[in-house]
Coordinates of N, CA and C and ligand atoms in Angstrom, one line a residue:
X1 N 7.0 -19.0 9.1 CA 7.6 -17.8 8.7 C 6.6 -16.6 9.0
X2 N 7.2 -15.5 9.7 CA 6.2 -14.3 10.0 C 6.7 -13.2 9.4
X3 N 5.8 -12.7 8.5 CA 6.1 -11.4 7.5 C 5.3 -10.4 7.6
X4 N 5.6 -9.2 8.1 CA 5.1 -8.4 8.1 C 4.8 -7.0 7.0
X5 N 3.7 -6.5 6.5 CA 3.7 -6.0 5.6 C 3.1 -5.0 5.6
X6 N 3.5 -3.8 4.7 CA 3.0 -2.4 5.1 C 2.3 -2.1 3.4
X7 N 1.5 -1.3 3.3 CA 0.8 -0.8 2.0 C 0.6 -0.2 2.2
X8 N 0.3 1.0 1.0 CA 0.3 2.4 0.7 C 0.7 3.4 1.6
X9 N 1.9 3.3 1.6 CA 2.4 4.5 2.7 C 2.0 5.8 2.2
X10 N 2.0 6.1 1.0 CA 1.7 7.6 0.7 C 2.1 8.7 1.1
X11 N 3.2 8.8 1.5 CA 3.8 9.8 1.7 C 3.7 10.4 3.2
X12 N 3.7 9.5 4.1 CA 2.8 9.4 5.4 C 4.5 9.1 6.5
X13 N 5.4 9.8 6.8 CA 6.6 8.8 7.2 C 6.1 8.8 8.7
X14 N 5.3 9.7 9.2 CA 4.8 9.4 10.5 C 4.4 8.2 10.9
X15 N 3.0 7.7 10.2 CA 2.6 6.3 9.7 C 3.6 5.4 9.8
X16 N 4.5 5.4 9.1 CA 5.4 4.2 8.5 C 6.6 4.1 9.9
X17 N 7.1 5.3 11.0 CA 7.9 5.1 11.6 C 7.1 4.3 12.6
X18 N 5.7 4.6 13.1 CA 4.4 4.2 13.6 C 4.4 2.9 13.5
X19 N 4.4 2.2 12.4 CA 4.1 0.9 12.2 C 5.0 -0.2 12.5
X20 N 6.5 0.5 11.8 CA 7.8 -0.2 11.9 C 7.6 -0.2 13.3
X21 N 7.6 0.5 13.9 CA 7.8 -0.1 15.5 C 6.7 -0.9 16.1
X22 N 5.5 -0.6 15.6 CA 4.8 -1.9 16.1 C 4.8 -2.8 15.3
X23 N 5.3 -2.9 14.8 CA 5.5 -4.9 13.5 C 6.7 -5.5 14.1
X24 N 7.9 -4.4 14.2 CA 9.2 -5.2 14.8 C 8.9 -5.6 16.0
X25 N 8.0 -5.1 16.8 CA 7.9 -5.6 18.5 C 7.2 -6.5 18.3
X26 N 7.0 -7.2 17.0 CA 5.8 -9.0 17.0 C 7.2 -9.8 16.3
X27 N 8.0 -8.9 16.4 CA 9.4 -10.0 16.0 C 8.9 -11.2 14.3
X28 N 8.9 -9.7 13.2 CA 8.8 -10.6 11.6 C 10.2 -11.4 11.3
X29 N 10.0 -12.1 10.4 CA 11.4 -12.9 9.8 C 11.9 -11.6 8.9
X30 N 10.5 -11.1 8.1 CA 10.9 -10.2 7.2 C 9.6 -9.0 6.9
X31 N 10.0 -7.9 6.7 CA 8.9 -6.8 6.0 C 9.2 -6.9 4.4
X32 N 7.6 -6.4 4.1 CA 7.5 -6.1 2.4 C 6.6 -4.8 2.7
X33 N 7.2 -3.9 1.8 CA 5.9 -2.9 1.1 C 5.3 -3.6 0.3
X34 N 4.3 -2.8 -0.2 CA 3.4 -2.8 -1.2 C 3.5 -1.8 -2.0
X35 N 4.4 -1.0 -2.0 CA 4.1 0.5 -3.3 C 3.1 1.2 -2.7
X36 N 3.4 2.6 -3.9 CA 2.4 3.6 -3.5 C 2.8 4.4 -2.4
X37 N 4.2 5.2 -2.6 CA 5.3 5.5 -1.8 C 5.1 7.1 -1.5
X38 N 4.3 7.5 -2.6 CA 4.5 9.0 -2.5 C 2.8 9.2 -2.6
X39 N 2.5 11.1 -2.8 CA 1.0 11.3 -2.8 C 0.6 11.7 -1.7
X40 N -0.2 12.8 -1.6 CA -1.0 12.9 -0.7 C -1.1 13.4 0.7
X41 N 0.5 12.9 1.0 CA 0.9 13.6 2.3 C 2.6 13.9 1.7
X42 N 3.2 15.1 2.3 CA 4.8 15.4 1.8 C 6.0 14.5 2.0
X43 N 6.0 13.9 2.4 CA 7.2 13.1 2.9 C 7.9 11.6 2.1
X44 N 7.3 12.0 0.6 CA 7.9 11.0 -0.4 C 9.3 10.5 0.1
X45 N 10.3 11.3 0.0 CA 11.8 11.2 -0.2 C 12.4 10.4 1.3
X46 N 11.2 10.8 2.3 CA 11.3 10.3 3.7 C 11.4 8.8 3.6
X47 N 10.2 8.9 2.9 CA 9.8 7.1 2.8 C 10.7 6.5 2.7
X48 N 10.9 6.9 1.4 CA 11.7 6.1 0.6 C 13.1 5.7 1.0
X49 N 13.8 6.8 1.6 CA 15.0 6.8 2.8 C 14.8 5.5 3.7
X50 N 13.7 5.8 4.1 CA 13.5 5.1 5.6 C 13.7 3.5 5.5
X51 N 13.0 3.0 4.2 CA 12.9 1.5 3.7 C 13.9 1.3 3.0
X52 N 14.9 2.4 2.3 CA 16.4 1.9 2.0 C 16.9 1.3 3.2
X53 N 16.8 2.4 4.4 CA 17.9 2.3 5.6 C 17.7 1.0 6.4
X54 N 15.7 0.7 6.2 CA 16.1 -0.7 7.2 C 15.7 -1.7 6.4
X55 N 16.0 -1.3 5.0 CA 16.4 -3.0 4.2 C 15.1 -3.4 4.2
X56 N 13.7 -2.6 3.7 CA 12.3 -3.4 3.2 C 12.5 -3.6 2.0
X57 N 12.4 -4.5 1.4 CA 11.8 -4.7 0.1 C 10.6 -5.1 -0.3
X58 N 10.4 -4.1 -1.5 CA 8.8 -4.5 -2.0 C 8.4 -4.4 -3.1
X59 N 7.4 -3.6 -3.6 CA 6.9 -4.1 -4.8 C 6.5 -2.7 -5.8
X60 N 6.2 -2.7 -6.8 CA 6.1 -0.9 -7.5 C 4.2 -1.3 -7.4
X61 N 4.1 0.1 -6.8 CA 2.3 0.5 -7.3 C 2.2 1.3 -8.7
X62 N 1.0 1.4 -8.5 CA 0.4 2.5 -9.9 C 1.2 3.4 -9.4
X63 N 0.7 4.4 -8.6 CA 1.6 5.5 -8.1 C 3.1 5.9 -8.7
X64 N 3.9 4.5 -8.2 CA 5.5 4.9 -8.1 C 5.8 4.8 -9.7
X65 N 4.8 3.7 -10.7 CA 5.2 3.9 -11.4 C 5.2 5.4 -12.6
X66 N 3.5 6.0 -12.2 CA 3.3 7.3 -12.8 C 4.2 8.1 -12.3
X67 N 4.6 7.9 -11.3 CA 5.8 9.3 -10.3 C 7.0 9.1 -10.9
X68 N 7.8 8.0 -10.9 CA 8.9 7.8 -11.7 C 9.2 8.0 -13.1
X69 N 8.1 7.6 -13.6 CA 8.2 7.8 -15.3 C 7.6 8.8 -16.0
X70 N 7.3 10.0 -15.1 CA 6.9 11.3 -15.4 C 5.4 11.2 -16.3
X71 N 4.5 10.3 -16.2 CA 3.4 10.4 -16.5 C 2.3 11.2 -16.0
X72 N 1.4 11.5 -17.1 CA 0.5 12.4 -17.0 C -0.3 12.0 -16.0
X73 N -0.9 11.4 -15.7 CA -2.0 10.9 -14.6 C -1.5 9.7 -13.7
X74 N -1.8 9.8 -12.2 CA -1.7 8.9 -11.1 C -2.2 7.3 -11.7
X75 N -3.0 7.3 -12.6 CA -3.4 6.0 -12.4 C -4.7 5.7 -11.5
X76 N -5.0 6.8 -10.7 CA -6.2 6.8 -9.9 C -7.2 6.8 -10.1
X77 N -8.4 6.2 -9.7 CA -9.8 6.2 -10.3 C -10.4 7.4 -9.3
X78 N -11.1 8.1 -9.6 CA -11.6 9.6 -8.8 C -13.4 9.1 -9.0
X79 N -13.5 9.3 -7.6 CA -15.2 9.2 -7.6 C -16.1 10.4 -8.0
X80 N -15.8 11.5 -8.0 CA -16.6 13.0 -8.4 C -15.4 14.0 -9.2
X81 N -15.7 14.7 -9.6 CA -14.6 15.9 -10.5 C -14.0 16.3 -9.2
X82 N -14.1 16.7 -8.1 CA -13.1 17.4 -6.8 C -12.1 16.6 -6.7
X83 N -12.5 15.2 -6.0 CA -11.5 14.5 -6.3 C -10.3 13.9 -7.5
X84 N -11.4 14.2 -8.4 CA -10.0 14.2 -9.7 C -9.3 14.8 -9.8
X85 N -9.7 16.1 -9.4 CA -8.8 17.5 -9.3 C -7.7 17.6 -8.3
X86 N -8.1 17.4 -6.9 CA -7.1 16.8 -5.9 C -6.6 15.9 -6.0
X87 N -6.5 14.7 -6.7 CA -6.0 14.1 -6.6 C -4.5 14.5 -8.0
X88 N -4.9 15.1 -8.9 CA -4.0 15.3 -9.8 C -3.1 17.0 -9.3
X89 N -4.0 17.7 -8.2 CA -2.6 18.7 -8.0 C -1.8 17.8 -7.0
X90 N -1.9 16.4 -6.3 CA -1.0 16.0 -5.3 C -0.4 14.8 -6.3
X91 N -0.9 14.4 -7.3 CA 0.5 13.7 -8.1 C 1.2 15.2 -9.0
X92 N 1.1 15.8 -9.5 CA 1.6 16.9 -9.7 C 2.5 17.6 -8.6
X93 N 2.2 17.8 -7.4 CA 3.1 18.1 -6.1 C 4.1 17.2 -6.0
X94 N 3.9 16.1 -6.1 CA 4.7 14.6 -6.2 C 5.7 15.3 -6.8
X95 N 5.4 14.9 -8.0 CA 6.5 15.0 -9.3 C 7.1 15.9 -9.1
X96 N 6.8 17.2 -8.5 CA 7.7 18.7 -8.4 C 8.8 17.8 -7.3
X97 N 8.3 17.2 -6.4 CA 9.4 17.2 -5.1 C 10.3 15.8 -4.9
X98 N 9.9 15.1 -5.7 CA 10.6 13.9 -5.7 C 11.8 13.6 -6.2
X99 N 12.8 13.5 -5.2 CA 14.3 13.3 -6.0 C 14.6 12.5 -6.8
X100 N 15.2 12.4 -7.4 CA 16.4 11.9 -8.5 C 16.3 10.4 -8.0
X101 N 16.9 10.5 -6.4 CA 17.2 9.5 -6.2 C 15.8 8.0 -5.9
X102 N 15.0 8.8 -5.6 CA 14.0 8.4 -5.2 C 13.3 7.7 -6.2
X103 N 13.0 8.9 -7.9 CA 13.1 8.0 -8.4 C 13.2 6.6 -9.1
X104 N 14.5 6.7 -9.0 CA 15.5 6.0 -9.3 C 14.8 4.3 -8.8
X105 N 14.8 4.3 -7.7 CA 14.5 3.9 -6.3 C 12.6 2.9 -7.2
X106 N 12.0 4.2 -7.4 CA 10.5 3.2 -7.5 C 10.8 2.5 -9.0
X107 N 11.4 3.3 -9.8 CA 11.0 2.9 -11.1 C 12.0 1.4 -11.4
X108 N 12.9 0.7 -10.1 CA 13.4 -0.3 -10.0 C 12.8 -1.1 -9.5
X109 N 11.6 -0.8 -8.6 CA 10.7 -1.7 -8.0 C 10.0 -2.8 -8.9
X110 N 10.7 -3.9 -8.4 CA 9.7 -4.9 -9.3 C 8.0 -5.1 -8.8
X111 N 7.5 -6.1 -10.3 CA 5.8 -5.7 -9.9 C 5.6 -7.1 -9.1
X112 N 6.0 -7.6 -8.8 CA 6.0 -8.6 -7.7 C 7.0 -9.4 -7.2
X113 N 6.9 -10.0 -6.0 CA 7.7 -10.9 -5.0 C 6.8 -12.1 -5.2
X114 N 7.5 -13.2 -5.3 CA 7.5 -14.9 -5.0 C 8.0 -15.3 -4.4
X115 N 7.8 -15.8 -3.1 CA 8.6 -17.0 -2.7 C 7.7 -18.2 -2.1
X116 N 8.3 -18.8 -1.1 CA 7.8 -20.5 -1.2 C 7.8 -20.3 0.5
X117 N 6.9 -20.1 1.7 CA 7.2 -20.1 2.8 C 6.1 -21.6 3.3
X118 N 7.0 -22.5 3.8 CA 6.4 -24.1 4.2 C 5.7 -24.2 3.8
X119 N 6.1 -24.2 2.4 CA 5.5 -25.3 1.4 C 4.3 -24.7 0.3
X120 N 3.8 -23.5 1.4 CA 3.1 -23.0 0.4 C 3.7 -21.2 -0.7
X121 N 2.6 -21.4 -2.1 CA 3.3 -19.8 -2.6 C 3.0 -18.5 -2.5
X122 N 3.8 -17.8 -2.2 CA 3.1 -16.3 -1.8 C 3.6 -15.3 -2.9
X123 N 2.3 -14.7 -3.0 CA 2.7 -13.7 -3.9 C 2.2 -12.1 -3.5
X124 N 3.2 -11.5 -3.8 CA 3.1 -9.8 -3.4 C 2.8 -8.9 -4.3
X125 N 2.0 -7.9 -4.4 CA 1.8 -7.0 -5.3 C 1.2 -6.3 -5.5
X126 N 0.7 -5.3 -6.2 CA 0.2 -3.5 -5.4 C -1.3 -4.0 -4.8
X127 N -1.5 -4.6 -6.7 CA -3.1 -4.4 -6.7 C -3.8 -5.6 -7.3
X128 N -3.4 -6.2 -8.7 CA -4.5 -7.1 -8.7 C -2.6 -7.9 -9.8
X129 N -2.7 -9.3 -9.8 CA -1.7 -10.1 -10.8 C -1.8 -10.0 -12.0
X130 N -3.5 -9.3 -12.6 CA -3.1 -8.9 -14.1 C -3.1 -6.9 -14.5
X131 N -3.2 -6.1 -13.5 CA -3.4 -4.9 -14.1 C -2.7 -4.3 -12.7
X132 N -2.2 -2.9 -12.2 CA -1.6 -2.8 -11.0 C -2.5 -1.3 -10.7
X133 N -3.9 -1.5 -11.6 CA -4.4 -0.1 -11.0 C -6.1 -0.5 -10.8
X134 N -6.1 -1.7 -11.0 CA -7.5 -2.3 -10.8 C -8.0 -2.7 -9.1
X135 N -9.1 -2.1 -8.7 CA -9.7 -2.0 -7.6 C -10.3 -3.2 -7.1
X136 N -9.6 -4.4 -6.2 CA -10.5 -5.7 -6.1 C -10.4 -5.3 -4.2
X137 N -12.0 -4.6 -4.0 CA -12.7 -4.7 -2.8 C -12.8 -6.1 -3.1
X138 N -13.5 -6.1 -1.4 CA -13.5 -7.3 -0.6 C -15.5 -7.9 -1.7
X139 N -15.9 -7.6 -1.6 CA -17.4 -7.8 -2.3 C -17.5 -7.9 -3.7
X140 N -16.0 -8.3 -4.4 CA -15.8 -8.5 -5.8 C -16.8 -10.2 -6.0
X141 N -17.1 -10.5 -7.2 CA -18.0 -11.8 -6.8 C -16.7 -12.4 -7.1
X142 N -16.8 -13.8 -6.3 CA -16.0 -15.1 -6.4 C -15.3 -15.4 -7.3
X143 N -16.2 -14.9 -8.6 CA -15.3 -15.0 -10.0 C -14.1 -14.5 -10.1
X144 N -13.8 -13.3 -10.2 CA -13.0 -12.3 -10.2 C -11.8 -12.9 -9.1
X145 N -12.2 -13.2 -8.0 CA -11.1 -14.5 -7.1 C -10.4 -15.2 -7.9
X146 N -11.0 -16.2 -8.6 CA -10.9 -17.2 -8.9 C -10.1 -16.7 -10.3
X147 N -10.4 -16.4 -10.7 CA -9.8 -15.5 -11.8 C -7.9 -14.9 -11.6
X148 N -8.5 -14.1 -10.5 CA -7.0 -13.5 -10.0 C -6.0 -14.9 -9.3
X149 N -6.6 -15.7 -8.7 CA -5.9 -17.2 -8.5 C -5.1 -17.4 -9.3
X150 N -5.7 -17.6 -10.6 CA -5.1 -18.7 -11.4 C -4.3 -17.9 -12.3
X151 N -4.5 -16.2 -12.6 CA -3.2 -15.3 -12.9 C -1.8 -15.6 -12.0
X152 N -2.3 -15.4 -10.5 CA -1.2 -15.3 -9.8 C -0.6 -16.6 -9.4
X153 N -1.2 -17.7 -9.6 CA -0.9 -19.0 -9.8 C 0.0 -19.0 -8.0
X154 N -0.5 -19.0 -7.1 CA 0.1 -18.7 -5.9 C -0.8 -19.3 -4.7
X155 N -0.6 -19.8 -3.4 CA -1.6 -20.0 -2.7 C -2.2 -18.9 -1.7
X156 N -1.2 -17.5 -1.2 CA -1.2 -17.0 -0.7 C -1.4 -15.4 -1.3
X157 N -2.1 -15.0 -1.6 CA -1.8 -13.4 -2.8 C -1.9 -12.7 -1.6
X158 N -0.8 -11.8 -1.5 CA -0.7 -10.2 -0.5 C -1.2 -8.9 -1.3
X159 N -2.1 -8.0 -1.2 CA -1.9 -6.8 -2.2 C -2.6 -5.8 -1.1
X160 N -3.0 -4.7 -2.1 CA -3.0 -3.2 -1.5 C -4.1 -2.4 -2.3
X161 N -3.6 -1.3 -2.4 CA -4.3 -0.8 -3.6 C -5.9 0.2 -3.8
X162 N -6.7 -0.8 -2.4 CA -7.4 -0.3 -1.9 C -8.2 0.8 -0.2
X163 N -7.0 0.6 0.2 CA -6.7 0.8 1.6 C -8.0 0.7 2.5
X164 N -8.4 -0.8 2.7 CA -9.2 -1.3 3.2 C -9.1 -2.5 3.7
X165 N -8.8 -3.2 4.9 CA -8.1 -4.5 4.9 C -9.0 -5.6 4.9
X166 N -8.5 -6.6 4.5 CA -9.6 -8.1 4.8 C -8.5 -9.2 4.3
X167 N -9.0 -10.1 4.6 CA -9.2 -11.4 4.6 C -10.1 -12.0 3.8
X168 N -10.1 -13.4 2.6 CA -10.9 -13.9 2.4 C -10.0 -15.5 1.8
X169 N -10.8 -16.4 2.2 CA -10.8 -17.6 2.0 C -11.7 -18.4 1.2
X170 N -11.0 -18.1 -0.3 CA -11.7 -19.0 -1.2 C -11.0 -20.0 -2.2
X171 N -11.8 -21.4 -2.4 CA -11.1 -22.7 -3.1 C -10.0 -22.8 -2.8
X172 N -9.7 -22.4 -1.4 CA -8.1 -23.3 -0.6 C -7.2 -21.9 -1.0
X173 N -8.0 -21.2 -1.1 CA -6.4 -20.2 -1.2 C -6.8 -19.0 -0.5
X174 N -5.8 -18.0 -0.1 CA -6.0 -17.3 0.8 C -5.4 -16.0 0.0
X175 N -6.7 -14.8 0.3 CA -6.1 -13.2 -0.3 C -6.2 -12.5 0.7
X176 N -5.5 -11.6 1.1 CA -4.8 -11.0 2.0 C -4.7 -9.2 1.8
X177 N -6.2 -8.4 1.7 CA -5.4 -7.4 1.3 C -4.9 -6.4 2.8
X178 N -3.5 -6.1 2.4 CA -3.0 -5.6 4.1 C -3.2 -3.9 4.0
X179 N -4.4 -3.5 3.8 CA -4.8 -2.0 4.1 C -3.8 -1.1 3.7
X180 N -3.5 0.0 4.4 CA -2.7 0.9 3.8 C -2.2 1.6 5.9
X181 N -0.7 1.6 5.1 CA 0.1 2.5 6.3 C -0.8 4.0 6.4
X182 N -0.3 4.5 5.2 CA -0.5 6.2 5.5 C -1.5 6.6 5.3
X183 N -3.0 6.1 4.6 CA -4.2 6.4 4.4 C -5.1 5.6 4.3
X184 N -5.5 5.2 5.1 CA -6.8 4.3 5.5 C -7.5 5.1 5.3
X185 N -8.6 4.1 4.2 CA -9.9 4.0 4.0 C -10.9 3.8 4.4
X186 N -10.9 3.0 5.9 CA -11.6 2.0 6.5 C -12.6 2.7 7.7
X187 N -12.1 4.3 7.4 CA -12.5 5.0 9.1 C -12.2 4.5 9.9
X188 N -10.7 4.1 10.3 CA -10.0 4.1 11.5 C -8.7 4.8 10.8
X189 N -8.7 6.0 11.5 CA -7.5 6.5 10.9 C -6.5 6.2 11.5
X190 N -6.0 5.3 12.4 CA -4.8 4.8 12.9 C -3.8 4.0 11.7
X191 N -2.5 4.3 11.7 CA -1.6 3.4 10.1 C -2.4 1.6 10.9
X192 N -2.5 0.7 9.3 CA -2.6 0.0 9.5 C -1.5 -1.0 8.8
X193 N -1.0 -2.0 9.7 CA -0.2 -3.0 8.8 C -0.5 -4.8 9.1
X194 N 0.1 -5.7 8.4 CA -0.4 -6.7 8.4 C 0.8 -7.9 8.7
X195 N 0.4 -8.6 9.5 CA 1.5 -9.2 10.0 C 0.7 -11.1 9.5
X196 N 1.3 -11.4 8.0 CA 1.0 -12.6 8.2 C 2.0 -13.7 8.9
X197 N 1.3 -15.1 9.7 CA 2.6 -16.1 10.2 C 2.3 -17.6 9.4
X198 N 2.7 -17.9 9.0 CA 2.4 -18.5 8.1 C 3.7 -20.2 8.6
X199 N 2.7 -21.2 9.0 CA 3.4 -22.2 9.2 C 2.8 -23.7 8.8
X200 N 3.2 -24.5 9.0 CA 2.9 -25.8 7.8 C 1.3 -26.2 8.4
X201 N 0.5 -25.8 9.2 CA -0.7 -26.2 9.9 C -1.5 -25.2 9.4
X202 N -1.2 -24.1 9.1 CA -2.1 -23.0 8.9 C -1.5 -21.1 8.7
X203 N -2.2 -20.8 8.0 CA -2.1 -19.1 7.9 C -2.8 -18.3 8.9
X204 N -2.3 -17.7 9.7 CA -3.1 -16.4 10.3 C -2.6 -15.4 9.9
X205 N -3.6 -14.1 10.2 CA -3.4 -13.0 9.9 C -3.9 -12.2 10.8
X206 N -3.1 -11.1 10.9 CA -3.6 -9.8 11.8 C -3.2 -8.6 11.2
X207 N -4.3 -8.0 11.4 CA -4.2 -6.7 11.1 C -4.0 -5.4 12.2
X208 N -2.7 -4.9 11.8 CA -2.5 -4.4 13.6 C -2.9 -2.8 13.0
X209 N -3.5 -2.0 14.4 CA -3.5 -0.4 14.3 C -2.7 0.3 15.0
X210 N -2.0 1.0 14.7 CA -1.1 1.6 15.4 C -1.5 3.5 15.4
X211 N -1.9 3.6 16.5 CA -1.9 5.2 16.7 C -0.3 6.2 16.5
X212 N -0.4 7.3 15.9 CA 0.1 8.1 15.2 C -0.3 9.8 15.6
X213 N 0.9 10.7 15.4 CA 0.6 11.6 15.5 C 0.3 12.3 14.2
X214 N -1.7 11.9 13.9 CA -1.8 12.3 12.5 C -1.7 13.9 12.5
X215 N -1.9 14.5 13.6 CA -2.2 16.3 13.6 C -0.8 17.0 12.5
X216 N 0.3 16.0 13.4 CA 1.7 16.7 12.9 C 1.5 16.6 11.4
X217 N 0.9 15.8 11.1 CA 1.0 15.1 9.4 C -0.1 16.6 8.9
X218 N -0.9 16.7 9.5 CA -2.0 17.2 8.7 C -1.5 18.7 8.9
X219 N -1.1 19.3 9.6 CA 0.1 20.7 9.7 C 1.0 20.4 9.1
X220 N 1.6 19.3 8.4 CA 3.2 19.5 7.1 C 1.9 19.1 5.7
X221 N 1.0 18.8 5.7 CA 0.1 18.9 4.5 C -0.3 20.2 4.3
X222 N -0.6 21.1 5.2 CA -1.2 22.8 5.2 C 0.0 22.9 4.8
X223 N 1.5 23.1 5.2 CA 2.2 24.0 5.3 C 2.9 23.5 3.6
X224 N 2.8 22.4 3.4 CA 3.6 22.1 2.4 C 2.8 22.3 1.0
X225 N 1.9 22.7 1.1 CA 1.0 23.4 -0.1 C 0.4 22.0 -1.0
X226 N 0.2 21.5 -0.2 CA -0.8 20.1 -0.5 C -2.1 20.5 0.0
X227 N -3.3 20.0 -1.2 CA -4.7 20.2 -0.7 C -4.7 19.6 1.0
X228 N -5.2 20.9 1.7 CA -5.9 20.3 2.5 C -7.1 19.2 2.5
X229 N -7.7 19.3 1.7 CA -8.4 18.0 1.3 C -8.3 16.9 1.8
X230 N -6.8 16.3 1.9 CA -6.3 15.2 2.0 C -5.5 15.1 3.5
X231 N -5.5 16.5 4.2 CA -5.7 16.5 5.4 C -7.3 15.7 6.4
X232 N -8.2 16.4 5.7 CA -9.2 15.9 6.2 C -9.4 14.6 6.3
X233 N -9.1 13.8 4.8 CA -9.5 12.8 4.9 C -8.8 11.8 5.9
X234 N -7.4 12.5 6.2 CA -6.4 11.4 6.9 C -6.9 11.2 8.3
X235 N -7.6 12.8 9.2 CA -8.4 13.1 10.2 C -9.2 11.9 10.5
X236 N -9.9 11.4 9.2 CA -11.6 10.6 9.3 C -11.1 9.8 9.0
X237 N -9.9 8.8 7.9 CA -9.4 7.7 7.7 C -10.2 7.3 6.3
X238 N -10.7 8.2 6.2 CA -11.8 8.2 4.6 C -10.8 8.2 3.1
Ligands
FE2_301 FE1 -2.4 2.3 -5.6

């Protein structure tokens, strides 16, 4: 089975039409999001449209759930006061512009997918199987793996959350975090998505980049009265 998977679109539909076309040209069985639909770039209601119309199903982030349920803060951890501050006028922009239906739409998102692909279990979900706003980089110690294993009771865990991608292989089980569509963290600002294939001999994984017309994105960020801030960073992939 080959499943391809997108995370944190963020409000990025350039990204996300970007990706869909290079994931469907590797021919998936099926796509999953990861949450974290809105934010940062204008095109929440896009998104959200876009993965109704071609049938993705996926999973609720921190994000969709603070955006849906009219909460005070994103959920986000901010490294200095600027960023806390940008980051809370663009969940605030959120909430002004987010329809009804859209809504509607995250706050139905369940917090994880299960299924069983040859033989082995896979499990989907923003950010970590006991909290959905907890940050598990790749340099977390072993423990913290091992840990999150035996929460998610799964052989294969997919998440997001930190828009940074990797791979890691520990005690027979495999974590998979598949980066982020609309805002890479990694300094490649190209959308990134993840196509795992998964068959009874073994798991592979790739991480595909797809180049994007980020300028257009970063001109409906200026004009849509979102910190440019968050222009920049989309520029550097930071
Ligand atoms: Fe998130």
């Amino acid at each position: 089975m080959k499943i391809a998977i997108f995370g944190d679109i963020h409000g990025n539909i350039e990204a996300l039409k970007a990706v869909y076309n290079g994931a469907t040209a590797l021919k998936p069985d099926k796509i999953y999001h990861l949450g974290d639909l809105g934010g940062y770039a204008p095109y929440v209601n896009e998104v959200v449209e876009f993965l109704v119309k071609h049938d993705i199903e996926g999973v609720q982030g921190n994000y969709d759930d603070a955006v849906a349920n009219d909460r005070e803060h994103c959920g986000c951890k901010a490294e200095e006061p600027l960023q806390e501050e940008m980051a809370h006028l663009s969940f605030t922009w959120t909430k002004n512009r987010v329809s009804l239906e859209s809504k509607a739409y995250m706050k139905e998102l369940p917090i994880d997918i299960k299924f069983t692909a040859e033989g082995k279990k896979v499990l989907l979900f923003h950010a970590t199987p006991k909290k959905n706003n907890l940050y598990w980089y790749e340099d977390r110690p072993e423990k913290f793996f091992h840990e999150m294993a035996q929460k998610g009771d799964a052989d294969i865990m997919i998440y997001g959350h930190i828009h940074k991608p990797y791979r890691k292989d520990i005690g027979g089980k495999i974590f998979i975090n598949a980066g982020s569509v609309g805002k890479p963290k990694d300094g490649d600002l190209r959308a990134c998505a993840t196509i795992v294939d998964i068959t009874k001999a073994e798991v592979q994984t790739e991480f595909i980049r797809v180049p994007y017309d980020v300028e257009k994105v970063v001109a409906a960020i200026s004009a849509s009265g979102l910190p440019d801030y968050f222009a920049e960073k989309l520029r550097r992939g930071a």
